[in-house]
XYZ file of C-alpha atoms in Angstrom:
602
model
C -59.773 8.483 -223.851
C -62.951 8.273 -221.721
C -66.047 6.994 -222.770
C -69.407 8.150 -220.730
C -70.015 11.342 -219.329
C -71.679 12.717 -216.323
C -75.413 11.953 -216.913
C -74.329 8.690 -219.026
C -73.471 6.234 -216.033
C -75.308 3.590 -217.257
C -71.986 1.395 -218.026
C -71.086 2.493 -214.397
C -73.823 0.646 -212.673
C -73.403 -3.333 -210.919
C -75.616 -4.596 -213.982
C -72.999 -5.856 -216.166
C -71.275 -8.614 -214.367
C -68.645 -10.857 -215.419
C -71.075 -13.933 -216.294
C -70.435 -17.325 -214.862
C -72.013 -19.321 -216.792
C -74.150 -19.491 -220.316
C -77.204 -18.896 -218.924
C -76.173 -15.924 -216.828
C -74.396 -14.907 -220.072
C -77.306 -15.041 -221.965
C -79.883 -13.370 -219.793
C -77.056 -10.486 -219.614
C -77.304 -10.217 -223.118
C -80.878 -10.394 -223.387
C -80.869 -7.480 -220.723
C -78.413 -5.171 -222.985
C -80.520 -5.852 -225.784
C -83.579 -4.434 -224.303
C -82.147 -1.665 -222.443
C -81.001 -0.791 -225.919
C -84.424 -0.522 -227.145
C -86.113 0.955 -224.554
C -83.496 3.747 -225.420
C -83.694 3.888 -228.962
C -87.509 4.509 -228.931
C -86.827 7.013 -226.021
C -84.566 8.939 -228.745
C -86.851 8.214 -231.426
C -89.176 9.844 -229.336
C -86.993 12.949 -228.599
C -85.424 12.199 -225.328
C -81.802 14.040 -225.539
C -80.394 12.326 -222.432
C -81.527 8.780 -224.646
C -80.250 10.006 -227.257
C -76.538 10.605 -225.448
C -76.986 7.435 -223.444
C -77.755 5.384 -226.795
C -74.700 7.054 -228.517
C -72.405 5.991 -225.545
C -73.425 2.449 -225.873
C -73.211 2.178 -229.481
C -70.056 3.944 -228.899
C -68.760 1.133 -226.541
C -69.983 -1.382 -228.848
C -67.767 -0.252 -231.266
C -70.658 0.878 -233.484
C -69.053 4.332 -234.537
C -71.421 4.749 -237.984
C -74.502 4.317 -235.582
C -73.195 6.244 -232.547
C -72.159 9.670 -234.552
C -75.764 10.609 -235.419
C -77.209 10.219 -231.688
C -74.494 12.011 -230.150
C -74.259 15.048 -232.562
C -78.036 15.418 -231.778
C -77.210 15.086 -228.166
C -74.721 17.261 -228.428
C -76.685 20.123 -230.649
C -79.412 20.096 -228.051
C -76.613 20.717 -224.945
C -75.538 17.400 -223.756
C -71.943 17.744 -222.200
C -71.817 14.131 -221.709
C -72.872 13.356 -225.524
C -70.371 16.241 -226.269
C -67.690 14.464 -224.714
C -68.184 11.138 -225.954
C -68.634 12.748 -230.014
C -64.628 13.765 -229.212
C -63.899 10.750 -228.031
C -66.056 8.417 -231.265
C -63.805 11.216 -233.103
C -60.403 10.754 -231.560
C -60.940 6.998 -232.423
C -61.597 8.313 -236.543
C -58.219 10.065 -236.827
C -59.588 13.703 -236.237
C -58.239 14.748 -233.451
C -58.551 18.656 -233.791
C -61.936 18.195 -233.875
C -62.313 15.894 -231.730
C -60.489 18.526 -229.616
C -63.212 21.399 -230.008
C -65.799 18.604 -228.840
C -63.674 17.756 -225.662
C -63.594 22.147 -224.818
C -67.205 22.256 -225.383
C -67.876 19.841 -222.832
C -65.161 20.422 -220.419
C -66.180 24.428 -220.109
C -69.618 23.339 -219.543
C -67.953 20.840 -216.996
C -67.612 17.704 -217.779
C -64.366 16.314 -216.045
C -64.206 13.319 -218.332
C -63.950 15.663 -220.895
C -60.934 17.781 -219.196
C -59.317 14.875 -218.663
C -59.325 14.169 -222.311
C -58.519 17.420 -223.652
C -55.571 18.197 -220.942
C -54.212 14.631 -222.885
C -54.494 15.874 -225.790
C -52.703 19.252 -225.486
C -49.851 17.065 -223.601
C -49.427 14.682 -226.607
C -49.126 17.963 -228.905
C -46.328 19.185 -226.639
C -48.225 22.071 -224.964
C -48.130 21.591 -221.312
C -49.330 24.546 -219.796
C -52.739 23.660 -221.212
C -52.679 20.137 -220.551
C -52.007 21.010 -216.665
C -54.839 23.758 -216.938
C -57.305 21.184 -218.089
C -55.535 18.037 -216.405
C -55.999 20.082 -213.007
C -59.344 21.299 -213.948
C -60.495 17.533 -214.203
C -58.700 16.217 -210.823
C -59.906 19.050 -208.919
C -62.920 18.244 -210.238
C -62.237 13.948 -208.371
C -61.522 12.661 -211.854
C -59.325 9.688 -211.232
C -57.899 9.570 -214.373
C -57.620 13.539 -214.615
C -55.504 13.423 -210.989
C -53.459 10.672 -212.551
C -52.650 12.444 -215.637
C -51.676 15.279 -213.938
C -49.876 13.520 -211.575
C -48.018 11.726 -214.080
C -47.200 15.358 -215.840
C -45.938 17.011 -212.547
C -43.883 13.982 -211.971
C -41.824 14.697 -214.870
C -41.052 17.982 -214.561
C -40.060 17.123 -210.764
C -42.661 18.857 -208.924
C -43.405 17.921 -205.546
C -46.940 18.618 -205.689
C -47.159 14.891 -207.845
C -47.541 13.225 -205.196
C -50.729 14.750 -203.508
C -52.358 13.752 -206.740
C -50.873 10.606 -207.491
C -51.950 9.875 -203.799
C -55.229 11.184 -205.135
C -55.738 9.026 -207.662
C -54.397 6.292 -205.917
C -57.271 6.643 -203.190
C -59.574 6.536 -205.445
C -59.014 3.162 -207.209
C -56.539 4.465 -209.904
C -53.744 1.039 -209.898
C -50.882 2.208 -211.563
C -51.484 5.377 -209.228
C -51.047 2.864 -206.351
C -47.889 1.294 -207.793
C -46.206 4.611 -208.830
C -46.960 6.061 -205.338
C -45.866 3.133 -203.429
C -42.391 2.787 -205.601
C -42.085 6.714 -204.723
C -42.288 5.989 -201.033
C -39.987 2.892 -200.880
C -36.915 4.647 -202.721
C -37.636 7.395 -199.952
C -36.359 5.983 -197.137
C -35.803 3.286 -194.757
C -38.138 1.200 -192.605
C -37.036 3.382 -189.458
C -38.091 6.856 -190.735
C -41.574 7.979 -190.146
C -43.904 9.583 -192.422
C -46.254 12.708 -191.212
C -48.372 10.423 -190.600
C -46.573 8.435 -188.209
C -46.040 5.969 -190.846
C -42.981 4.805 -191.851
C -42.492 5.445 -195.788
C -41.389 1.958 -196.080
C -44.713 0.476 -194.376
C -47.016 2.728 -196.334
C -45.536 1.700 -199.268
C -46.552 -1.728 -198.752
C -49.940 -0.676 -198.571
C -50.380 0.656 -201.683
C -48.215 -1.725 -203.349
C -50.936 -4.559 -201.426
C -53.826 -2.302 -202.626
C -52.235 -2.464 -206.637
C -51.452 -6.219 -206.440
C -54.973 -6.607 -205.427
C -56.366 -5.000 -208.028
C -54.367 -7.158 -210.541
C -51.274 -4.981 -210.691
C -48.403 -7.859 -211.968
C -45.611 -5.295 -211.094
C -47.123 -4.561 -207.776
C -48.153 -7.981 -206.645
C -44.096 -8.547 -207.419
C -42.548 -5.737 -205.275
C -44.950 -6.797 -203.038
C -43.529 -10.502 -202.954
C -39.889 -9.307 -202.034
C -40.528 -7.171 -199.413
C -42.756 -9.971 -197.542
C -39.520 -12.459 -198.387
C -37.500 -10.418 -196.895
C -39.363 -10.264 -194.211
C -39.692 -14.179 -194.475
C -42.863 -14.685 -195.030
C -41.915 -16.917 -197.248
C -45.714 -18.889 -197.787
C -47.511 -15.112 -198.850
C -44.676 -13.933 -200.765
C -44.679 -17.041 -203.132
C -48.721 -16.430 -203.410
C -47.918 -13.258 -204.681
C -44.955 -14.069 -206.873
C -47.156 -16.751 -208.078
C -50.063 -14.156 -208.779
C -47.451 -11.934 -210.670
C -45.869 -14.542 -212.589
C -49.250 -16.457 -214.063
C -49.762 -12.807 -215.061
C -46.880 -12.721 -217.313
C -44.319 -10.765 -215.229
C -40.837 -12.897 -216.016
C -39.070 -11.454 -212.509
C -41.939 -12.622 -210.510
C -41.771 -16.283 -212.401
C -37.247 -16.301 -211.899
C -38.507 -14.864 -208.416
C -40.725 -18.011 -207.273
C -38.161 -20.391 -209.107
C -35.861 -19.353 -206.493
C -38.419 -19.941 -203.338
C -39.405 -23.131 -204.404
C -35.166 -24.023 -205.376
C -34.742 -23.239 -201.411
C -37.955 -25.143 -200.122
C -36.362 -28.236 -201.983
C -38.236 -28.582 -205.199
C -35.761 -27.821 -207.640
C -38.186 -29.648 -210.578
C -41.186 -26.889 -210.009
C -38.379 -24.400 -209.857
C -36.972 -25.386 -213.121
C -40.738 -24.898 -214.263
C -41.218 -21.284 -213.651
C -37.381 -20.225 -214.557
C -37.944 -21.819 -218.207
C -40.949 -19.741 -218.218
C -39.226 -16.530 -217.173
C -35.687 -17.059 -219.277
C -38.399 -17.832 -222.458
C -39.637 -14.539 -221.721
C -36.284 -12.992 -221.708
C -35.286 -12.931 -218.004
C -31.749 -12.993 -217.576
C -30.895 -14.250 -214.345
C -33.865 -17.457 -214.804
C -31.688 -18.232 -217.513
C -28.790 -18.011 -215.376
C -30.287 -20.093 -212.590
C -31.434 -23.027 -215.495
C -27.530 -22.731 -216.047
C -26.399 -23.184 -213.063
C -29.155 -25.790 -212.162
C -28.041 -27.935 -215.240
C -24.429 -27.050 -214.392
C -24.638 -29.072 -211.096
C -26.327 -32.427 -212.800
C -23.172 -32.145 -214.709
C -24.937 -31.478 -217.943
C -22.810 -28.692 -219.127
C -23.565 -28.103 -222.828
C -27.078 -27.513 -221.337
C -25.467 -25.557 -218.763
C -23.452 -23.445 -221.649
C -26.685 -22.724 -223.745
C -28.766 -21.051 -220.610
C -25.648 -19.154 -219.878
C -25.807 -17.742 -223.362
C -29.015 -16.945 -223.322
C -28.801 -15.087 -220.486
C -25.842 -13.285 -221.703
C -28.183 -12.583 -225.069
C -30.335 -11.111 -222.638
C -28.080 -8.371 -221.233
C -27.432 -10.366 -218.245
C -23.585 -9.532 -217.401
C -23.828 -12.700 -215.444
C -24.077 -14.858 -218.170
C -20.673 -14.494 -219.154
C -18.979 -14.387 -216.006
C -21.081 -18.016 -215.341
C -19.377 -18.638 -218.832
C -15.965 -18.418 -217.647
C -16.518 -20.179 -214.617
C -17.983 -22.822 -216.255
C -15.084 -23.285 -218.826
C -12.435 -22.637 -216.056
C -13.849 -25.686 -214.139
C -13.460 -27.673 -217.522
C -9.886 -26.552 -217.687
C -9.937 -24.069 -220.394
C -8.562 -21.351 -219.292
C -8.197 -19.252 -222.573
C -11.999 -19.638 -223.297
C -12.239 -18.584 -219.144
C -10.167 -15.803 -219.810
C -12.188 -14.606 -222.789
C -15.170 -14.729 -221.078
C -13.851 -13.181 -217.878
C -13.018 -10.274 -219.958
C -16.282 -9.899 -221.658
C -18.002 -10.056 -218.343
C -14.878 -7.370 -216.394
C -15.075 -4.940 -219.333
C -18.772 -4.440 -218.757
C -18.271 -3.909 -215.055
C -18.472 -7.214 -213.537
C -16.716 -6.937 -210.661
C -15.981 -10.844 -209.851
C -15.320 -11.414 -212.946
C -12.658 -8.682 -212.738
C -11.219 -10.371 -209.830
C -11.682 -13.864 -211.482
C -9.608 -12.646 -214.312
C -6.842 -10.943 -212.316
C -6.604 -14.793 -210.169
C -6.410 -16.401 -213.922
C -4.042 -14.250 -214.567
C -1.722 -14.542 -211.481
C -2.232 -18.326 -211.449
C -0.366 -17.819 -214.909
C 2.263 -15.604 -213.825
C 0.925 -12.354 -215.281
C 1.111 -10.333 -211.978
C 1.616 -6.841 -213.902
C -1.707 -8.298 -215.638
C -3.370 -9.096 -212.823
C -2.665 -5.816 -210.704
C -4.732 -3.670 -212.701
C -7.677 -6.484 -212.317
C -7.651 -6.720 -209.257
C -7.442 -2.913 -208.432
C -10.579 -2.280 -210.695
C -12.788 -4.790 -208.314
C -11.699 -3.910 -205.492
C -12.770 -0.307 -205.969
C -15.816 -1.651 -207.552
C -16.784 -3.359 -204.453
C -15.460 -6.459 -204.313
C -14.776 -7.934 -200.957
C -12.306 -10.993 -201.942
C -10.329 -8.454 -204.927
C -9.859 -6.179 -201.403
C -8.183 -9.283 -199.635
C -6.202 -10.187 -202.921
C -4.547 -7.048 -203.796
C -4.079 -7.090 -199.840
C -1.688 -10.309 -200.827
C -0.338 -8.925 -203.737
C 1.210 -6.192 -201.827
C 2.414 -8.021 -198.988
C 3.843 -10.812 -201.144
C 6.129 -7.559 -202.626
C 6.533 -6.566 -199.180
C 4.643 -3.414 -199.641
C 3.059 -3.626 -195.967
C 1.058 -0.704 -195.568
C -0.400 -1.191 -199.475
C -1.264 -4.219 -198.088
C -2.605 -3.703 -194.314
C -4.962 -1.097 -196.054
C -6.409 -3.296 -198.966
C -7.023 -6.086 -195.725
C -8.590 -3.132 -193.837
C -10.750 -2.551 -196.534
C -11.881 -5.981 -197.036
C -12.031 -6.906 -192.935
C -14.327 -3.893 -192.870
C -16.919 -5.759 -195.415
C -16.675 -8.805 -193.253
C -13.941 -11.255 -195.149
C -13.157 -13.091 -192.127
C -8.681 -13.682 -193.283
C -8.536 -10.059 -194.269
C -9.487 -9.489 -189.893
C -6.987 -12.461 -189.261
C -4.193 -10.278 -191.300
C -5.287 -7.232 -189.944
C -5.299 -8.752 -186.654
C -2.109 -10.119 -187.046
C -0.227 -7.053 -188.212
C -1.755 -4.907 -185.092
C -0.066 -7.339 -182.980
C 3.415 -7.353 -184.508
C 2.773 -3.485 -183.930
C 1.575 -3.951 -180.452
C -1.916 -2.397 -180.921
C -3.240 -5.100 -179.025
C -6.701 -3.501 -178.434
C -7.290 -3.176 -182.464
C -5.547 -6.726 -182.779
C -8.024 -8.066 -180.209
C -11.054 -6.083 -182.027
C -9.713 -7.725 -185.450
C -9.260 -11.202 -183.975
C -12.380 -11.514 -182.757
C -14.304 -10.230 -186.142
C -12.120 -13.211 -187.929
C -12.937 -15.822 -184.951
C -16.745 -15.251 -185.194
C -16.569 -15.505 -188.522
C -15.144 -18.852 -187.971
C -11.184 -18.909 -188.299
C -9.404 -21.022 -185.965
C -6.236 -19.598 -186.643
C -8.037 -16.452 -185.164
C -9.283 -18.145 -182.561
C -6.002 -19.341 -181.618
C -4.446 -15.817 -182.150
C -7.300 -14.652 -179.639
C -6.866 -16.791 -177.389
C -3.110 -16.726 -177.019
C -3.861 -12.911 -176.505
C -6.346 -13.551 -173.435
C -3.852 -15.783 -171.834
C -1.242 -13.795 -171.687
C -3.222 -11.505 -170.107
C -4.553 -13.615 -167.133
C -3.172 -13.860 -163.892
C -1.247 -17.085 -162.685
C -3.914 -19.808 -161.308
C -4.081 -20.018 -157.930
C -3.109 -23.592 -155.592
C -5.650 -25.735 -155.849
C -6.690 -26.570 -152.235
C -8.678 -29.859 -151.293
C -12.094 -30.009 -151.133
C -12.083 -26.364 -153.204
C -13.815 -26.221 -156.687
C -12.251 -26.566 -160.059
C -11.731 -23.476 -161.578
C -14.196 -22.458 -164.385
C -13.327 -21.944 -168.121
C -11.998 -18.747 -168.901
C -12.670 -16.863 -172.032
C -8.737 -17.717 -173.634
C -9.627 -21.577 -172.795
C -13.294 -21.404 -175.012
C -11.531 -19.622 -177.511
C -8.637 -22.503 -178.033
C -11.651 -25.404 -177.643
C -13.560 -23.175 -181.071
C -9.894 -23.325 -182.702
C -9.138 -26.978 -181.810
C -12.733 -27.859 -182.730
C -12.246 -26.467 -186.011
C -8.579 -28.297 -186.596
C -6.032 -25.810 -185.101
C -3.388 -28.726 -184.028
C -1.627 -25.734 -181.757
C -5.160 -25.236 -180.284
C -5.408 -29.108 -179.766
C -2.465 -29.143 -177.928
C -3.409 -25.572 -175.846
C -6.259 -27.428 -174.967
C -4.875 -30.264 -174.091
C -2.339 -28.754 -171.655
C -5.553 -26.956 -169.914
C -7.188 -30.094 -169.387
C -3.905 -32.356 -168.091
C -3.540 -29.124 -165.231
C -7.207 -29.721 -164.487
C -6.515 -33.587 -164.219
C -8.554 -34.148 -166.561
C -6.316 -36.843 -168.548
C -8.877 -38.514 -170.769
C -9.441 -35.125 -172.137
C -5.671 -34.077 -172.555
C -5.307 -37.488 -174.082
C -8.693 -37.013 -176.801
C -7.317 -33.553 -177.696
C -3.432 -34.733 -177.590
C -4.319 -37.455 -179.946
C -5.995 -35.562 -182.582
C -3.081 -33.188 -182.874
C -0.486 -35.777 -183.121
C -3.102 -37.453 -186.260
C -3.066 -34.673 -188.039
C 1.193 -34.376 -187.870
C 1.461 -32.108 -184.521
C 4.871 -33.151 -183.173
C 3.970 -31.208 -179.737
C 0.687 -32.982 -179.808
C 2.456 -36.380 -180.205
C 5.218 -35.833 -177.573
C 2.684 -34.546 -174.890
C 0.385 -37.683 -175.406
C 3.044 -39.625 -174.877
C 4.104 -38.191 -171.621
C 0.703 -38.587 -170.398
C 0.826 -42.443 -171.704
C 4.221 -43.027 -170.039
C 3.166 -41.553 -166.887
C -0.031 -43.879 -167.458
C 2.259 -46.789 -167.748
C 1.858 -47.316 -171.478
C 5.376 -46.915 -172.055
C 6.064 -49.129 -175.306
C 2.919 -46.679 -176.859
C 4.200 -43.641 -175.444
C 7.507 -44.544 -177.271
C 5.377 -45.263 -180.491
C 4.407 -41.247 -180.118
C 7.893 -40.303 -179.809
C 9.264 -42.038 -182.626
C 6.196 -39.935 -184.712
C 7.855 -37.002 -183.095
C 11.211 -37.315 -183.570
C 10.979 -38.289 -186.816
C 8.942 -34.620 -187.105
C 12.008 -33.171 -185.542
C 10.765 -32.998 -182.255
C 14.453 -33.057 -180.026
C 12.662 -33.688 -176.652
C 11.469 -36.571 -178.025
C 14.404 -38.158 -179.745
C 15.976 -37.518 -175.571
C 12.968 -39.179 -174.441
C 13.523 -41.982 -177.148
C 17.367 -42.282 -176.144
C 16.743 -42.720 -172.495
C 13.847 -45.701 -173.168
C 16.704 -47.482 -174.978
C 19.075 -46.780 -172.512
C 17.078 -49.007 -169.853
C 15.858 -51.204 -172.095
C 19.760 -51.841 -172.707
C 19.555 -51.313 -176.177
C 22.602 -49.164 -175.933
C 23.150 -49.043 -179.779
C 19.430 -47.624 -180.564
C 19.912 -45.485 -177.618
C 22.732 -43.464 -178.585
C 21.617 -42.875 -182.003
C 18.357 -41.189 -180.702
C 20.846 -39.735 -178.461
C 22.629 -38.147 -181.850
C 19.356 -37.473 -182.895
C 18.423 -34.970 -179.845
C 22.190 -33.173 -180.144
C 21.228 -32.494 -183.611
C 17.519 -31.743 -183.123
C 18.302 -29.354 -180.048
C 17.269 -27.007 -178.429
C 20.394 -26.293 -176.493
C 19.325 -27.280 -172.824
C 18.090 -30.676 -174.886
C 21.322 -31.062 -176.480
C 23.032 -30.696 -173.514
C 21.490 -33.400 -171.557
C 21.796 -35.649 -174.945
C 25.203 -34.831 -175.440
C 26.210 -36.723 -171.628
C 23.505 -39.151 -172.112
C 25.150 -40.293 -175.682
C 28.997 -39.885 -173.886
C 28.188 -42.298 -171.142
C 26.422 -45.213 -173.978
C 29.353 -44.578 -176.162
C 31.496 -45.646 -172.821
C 29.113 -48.378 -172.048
C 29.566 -49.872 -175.511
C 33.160 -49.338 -175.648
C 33.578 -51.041 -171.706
C-alpha cells in the first residue's frame, strides 16, 4: 500500500540519497533528525499539514504507536493525505475494514494514492467492479501504481484496453509495467510487422524491455540478453545476462554459462551454471552434465543429470540414457529413454525406438518412432522413412523422407531425390538433389551431377590455338562429391580432366579412387600410366583391379603377360577376364587365352 499523500512529498524530494560513505551517511542522518523536529514543534504548535507530514515519517520509520496520534489529528482536521496514510498505518495492524473507510475518505476527497489503495483492496476481497471504479479513478488521476493495478486487472479478464494503461504506467517509471508491456508486444508478432506507430512490435519491445533492465528489472535485463544474442551482439548481451544473473535470475546465470562455453572459457562457464543448477535451473545442470560428461568423469556427469531431471528438466533423463547407452547399458538406456519418451521427449522417443530396432524389436520400435516423428522430430521422420522402405512399403516411406527432407535432413532429400528419378520426375529429383548436395552429401552431388551431364550437349572439336572449355555446372558438382570421398565422383572427375589433357589431374583424382578400393579408379590410372610408359606400375593397378573383379583389367593383365612371354600367367588372367566378363571382354579373352593355350601346347 502507499505511503505519502498529495501534500506529504517530503520522502519524494532528491534529499535522501543513497550515502557513499560514513560521513555522508551521517550528515543524512543528522538532516532527518532535524527535519523531524522542526516538524514535531510545527505540530506541537498546531500545524495540520506537520502534523500529516510527521505521521508519514514516523509511519515510514516503522514507528506505528507514534504515527497513529498525528495522523488521526491530521485526519480530523481534513488532511486527505494524513487520511490516506492512517489506512495505510492501519492496513499494516490487521484492520483492514477500517483501514478501508480511511482509504474512501481520502480518495473521494481525491487523493489518488488513496484510490489506488482502496481499488486493491476491494480486488483482494473479490469485488472487481469496485476495484476498477477506484483503480481507474486513481490512473486517470496519473497514479502509476493506480494505472498498473488496473492494468494488471483488465489484463486478466482479457480486455484490450490493458494495454493503454500498462503502457501508462510503463511511461511513467512503473518496471514491471515495462516488462509486462514489452513481453505483450514480443509474443505479438514478428520483427517484420509494424506497429501504428511505424514500429515494429518486436523493436518496441526491446525498448521497454531496455528501459526495465535499466531500472534493475532481473527478468527484463534477461529477455533483453537473448534478443541482442540473437542478434549477435554477443559482448552487450553477456553484460546483460551478467546484470540478470548477479541479480539472482538462474536462466540469465545457465544463459551466460553458455556465451562464455562458446567464447572458449569453459572454467568461467562452469562458474555461473553451478550457480544457476544450485538455484534449481534445469538445463545448467544439464550443461555441468554434459561438461563433466566430455572430461570423461561420468559419475559426475550422472549426478548433474539427475539433478536436472529433479528439476523437471525432461532433458535430464534423456542425457541419462545417452549417457548409459555410451557405457553399454542398454537396459538402464532403455529405462531412461522411456522416462524421458513418456513425458514427451521427442528424441528420446526416437532414441528408444533405434534401441529397440538395434535389438530386433521392430513392432516395438514402430510405435516409437511414429510418436516423434509427429512430435517433430526430423531424424524419427527419416527413420520410419527406412522402416517402411526396408518392408518395401514405398510410398509409407517416400512420404516419411518427404517429411523429413522438408525440415532440412540432408539423406531424407538424397532418398527423395532418388525415388523422383526412378519415377522420372527429374525436375523434383533435381530440386531434391540439390537440397541434399548443399547440405553436403556427395552421393547427392554425384546423383546431381550425373543428372546435369546427361543433359549437356556433346563437346565440341577442340581446334588449335582455341580455348579450353570452362567447367560446367555437372563437372563442379562431381569435384564437391569427389572432394568429399565419392570414389565414382573421383573417377567422373578424373575422366573430365584426362579429355582436357590434363593428366596430372586425372592421375591425382584416379589415384585416390583406386586407395580407397575403386576398381574403375584403379584400371583408368593405369591406362594413363601405361600410356605414360610406366607399364610394370600400370600392371601393379590392374592386378588391384582384377583382383576387385574388374574383367578389363584381368584382359589388360593377360595381354602384358602375353608379351612379356609369360604365357602361363597370361592365360590365367586370360581365364580370369572370360569369367569376369562383360561379354565383348570375354570375347576378346576367350581368343586371346585359345591362341596361349596353342602357344604352350606348340
Amino acid at each position: 500500500m502507499d505511503v505519502m499523500g498529495d501534500k506529504a512529498t517530503l520522502f519524494e524530494t532528491g534529499r535522501f540519497v543513497q550515502p557513499s560513505g560514513d560521513e555522508e551517511e551521517g550528515e543524512i542522518v543528522a538532516e532527518q533528525a532535524a527535519e523531524e523536529l522542526r516538524q514535531r514543534l510545527a505540530a506541537e504548535a498546531g500545524d495540520i499539514e506537520a502534523m500529516s507530514v510527521l505521521g508519514a515519517m514516523l509511519l515510514r520509520r516503522g514507528d506505528l504507536d507514534g504515527a497513529e496520534p498525528h495522523l488521526r489529528a491530521a485526519t480530523a482536521a481534513g488532511d486527505r493525505a494524513a487520511a490516506n496514510n492512517l489506512g495505510v498505518l492501519l492496513h499494516q495492524r490487521g484492520y483492514a475494514d477500517e483501514a478501508a473507510g480511511w482509504w474512501r475518505i481520502a480518495a473521494v476527497a481525491g487523493s489518488s494514492a488513496a484510490a489506488h489503495a482502496l481499488g486493491r483492496h476491494h480486488r483482494e476481497r473479490g469485488d472487481e467492479p469496485a476495484a476498477e471504479y477506484w483503480l481507474r479513478q486513481s490512473a486517470e488521476q496519473g497514479h502509476v501504481l493506480g494505472a498498473y493495478a488496473l492494468a494488471d486487472l483488465l489484463e486478466h479478464r482479457g480486455d484490450p484496453d490493458a494495454e493503454r494503461w500498462m503502457r501508462a504506467a510503463a511511461e511513467r517509471g512503473h518496471r514491471e509495467a515495462a516488462y509486462r508491456l514489452a513481453r505483450a508486444l514480443d509474443l505479438r508478432a514478428g520483427p517484420e510487422t509494424a506497429g501504428d506507430n511505424g514500429v515494429s512490435p518486436a523493436a518496441e519491445a526491446e525498448q521497454w524491455y531496455r528501459q526495465a533492465a535499466a531500472r534493475g528489472h532481473r527478468r527484463a535485463a534477461l529477455h533483453l540478453g537473448a534478443i541482442l544474442e540473437k542478434r549477435g551482439e554477443l559482448k552487450e548481451a553477456g553484460r546483460w545476462y551478467l546484470t540478470s544473473a548477479k541479480d539472482g535470475e538462474p536462466r540469465a546465470a545457465c544463459a551466460l554459462g553458455f556465451l562464455l562455453r562458446d567464447a572458449g572459457d569453459s572454467e568461467s562457464a562452469a562458474v555461473w551454471w553451478l550457480r544457476a543448477a544450485q538455484d534449481g535451473d534445469g538445463n545448467a545442470a544439464n550443461a555441468l552434465g554434459a561438461l563433466h560428461a566430455e572430461r570423461g568423469e561420468t559419475q559426475t556427469a550422472e549426478r548433474w543429470y539427475r539433478a536436472a531431471m529433479d528439476a523437471g528438466d525432461v532433458n535430464g533423463a534423456y542425457n541419462l540414457g545417452l549417457l548409459c547407452a555410451e557405457q553399454g547399458r542398454t537396459a538402464q538406456a532403455e529405462q531412461w529413454y522411456r522416462r524421458a519418451a513418456y513425458a514427451g521427449h521427442r528424441e528420446a522417443a526416437n532414441a528408444l525406438a533405434v534401441l529397440l530396432l538395434q535389438g530386433g524389436d521392430e513392432a516395438g520400435a514402430e510405435p516409437w518412432f511414429s510418436k516423434a516423428a509427429e512430435a517433430g522430430s526430423v531424424d524419427a521422420a527419416f527413420n520410419l522413412g527406412i522402416l517402411y522402405a526396408k518392408r518395401g512399403e514405398d510410398a509409407l516411406a517416400l512420404r516419411w523422407y518427404e517429411r523429413a527432407a522438408a525440415a532440412g535432413h540432408t539423406e531424407a532429400a538424397l532418398q527423395v531425390g532418388m525415388a523422383r528419378l526412378r519415377d522420372g520426375d527429374e525436375q523434383e529429383a533435381e530440386r531434391h538433389l540439390r537440397c541434399a548436395a548443399g547440405g553436403g552429401s556427395a552421393e547427392a552431388a554425384y546423383r546431381l551431377a550425373a543428372v546435369l551431364d546427361a543433359r549437356r550437349p556433346p563437346a565440341s572439336a577442340h581446334e588449335l590455338g582455341e580455348a579450353l572449355h570452362e567447367k560446367t555446372e555437372c563437372e563442379e558438382w562431381y569435384e564437391r562429391a569427389a572432394s568429399l570421398g565419392h570414389r565414382r565422383a573421383q573417377v567422373r572427375v578424373g575422366m573430365l580432366a584426362a579429355a582436357r589433357g590434363d593428366v596430372v589431374e586425372a592421375a591425382r583424382w584416379y589415384r585416390a579412387a583406386a586407395e580407397a578400393g575403386s576398381r574403375n579408379g584403379a584400371f583408368n590410372l593405369g591406362l594413363l600410366l601405361a600410356r605414360e610408359g610406366s607399364e610394370p606400375e600400370a600392371a601393379v593397378w590392374w592386378t588391384r583391379a582384377a583382383d576387385a573383379g574388374h574383367g578389363r583389367a584381368a584382359l589388360r593383365l593377360a595381354l602384358v603377360y602375353a608379351r612379356r612371354g609369360e604365357l602361363a600367367e597370361g592365360q590365367k588372367w586370360a581365364d580370369r577376364a572370360v569369367s569376369l566378363g562383360p561379354a565383348e571382354v570375354a570375347e576378346r579373352a576367350a581368343r586371346l587365352r585359345d591362341a596361349l593355350r596353342q602357344e604352350l601346347t606348340a
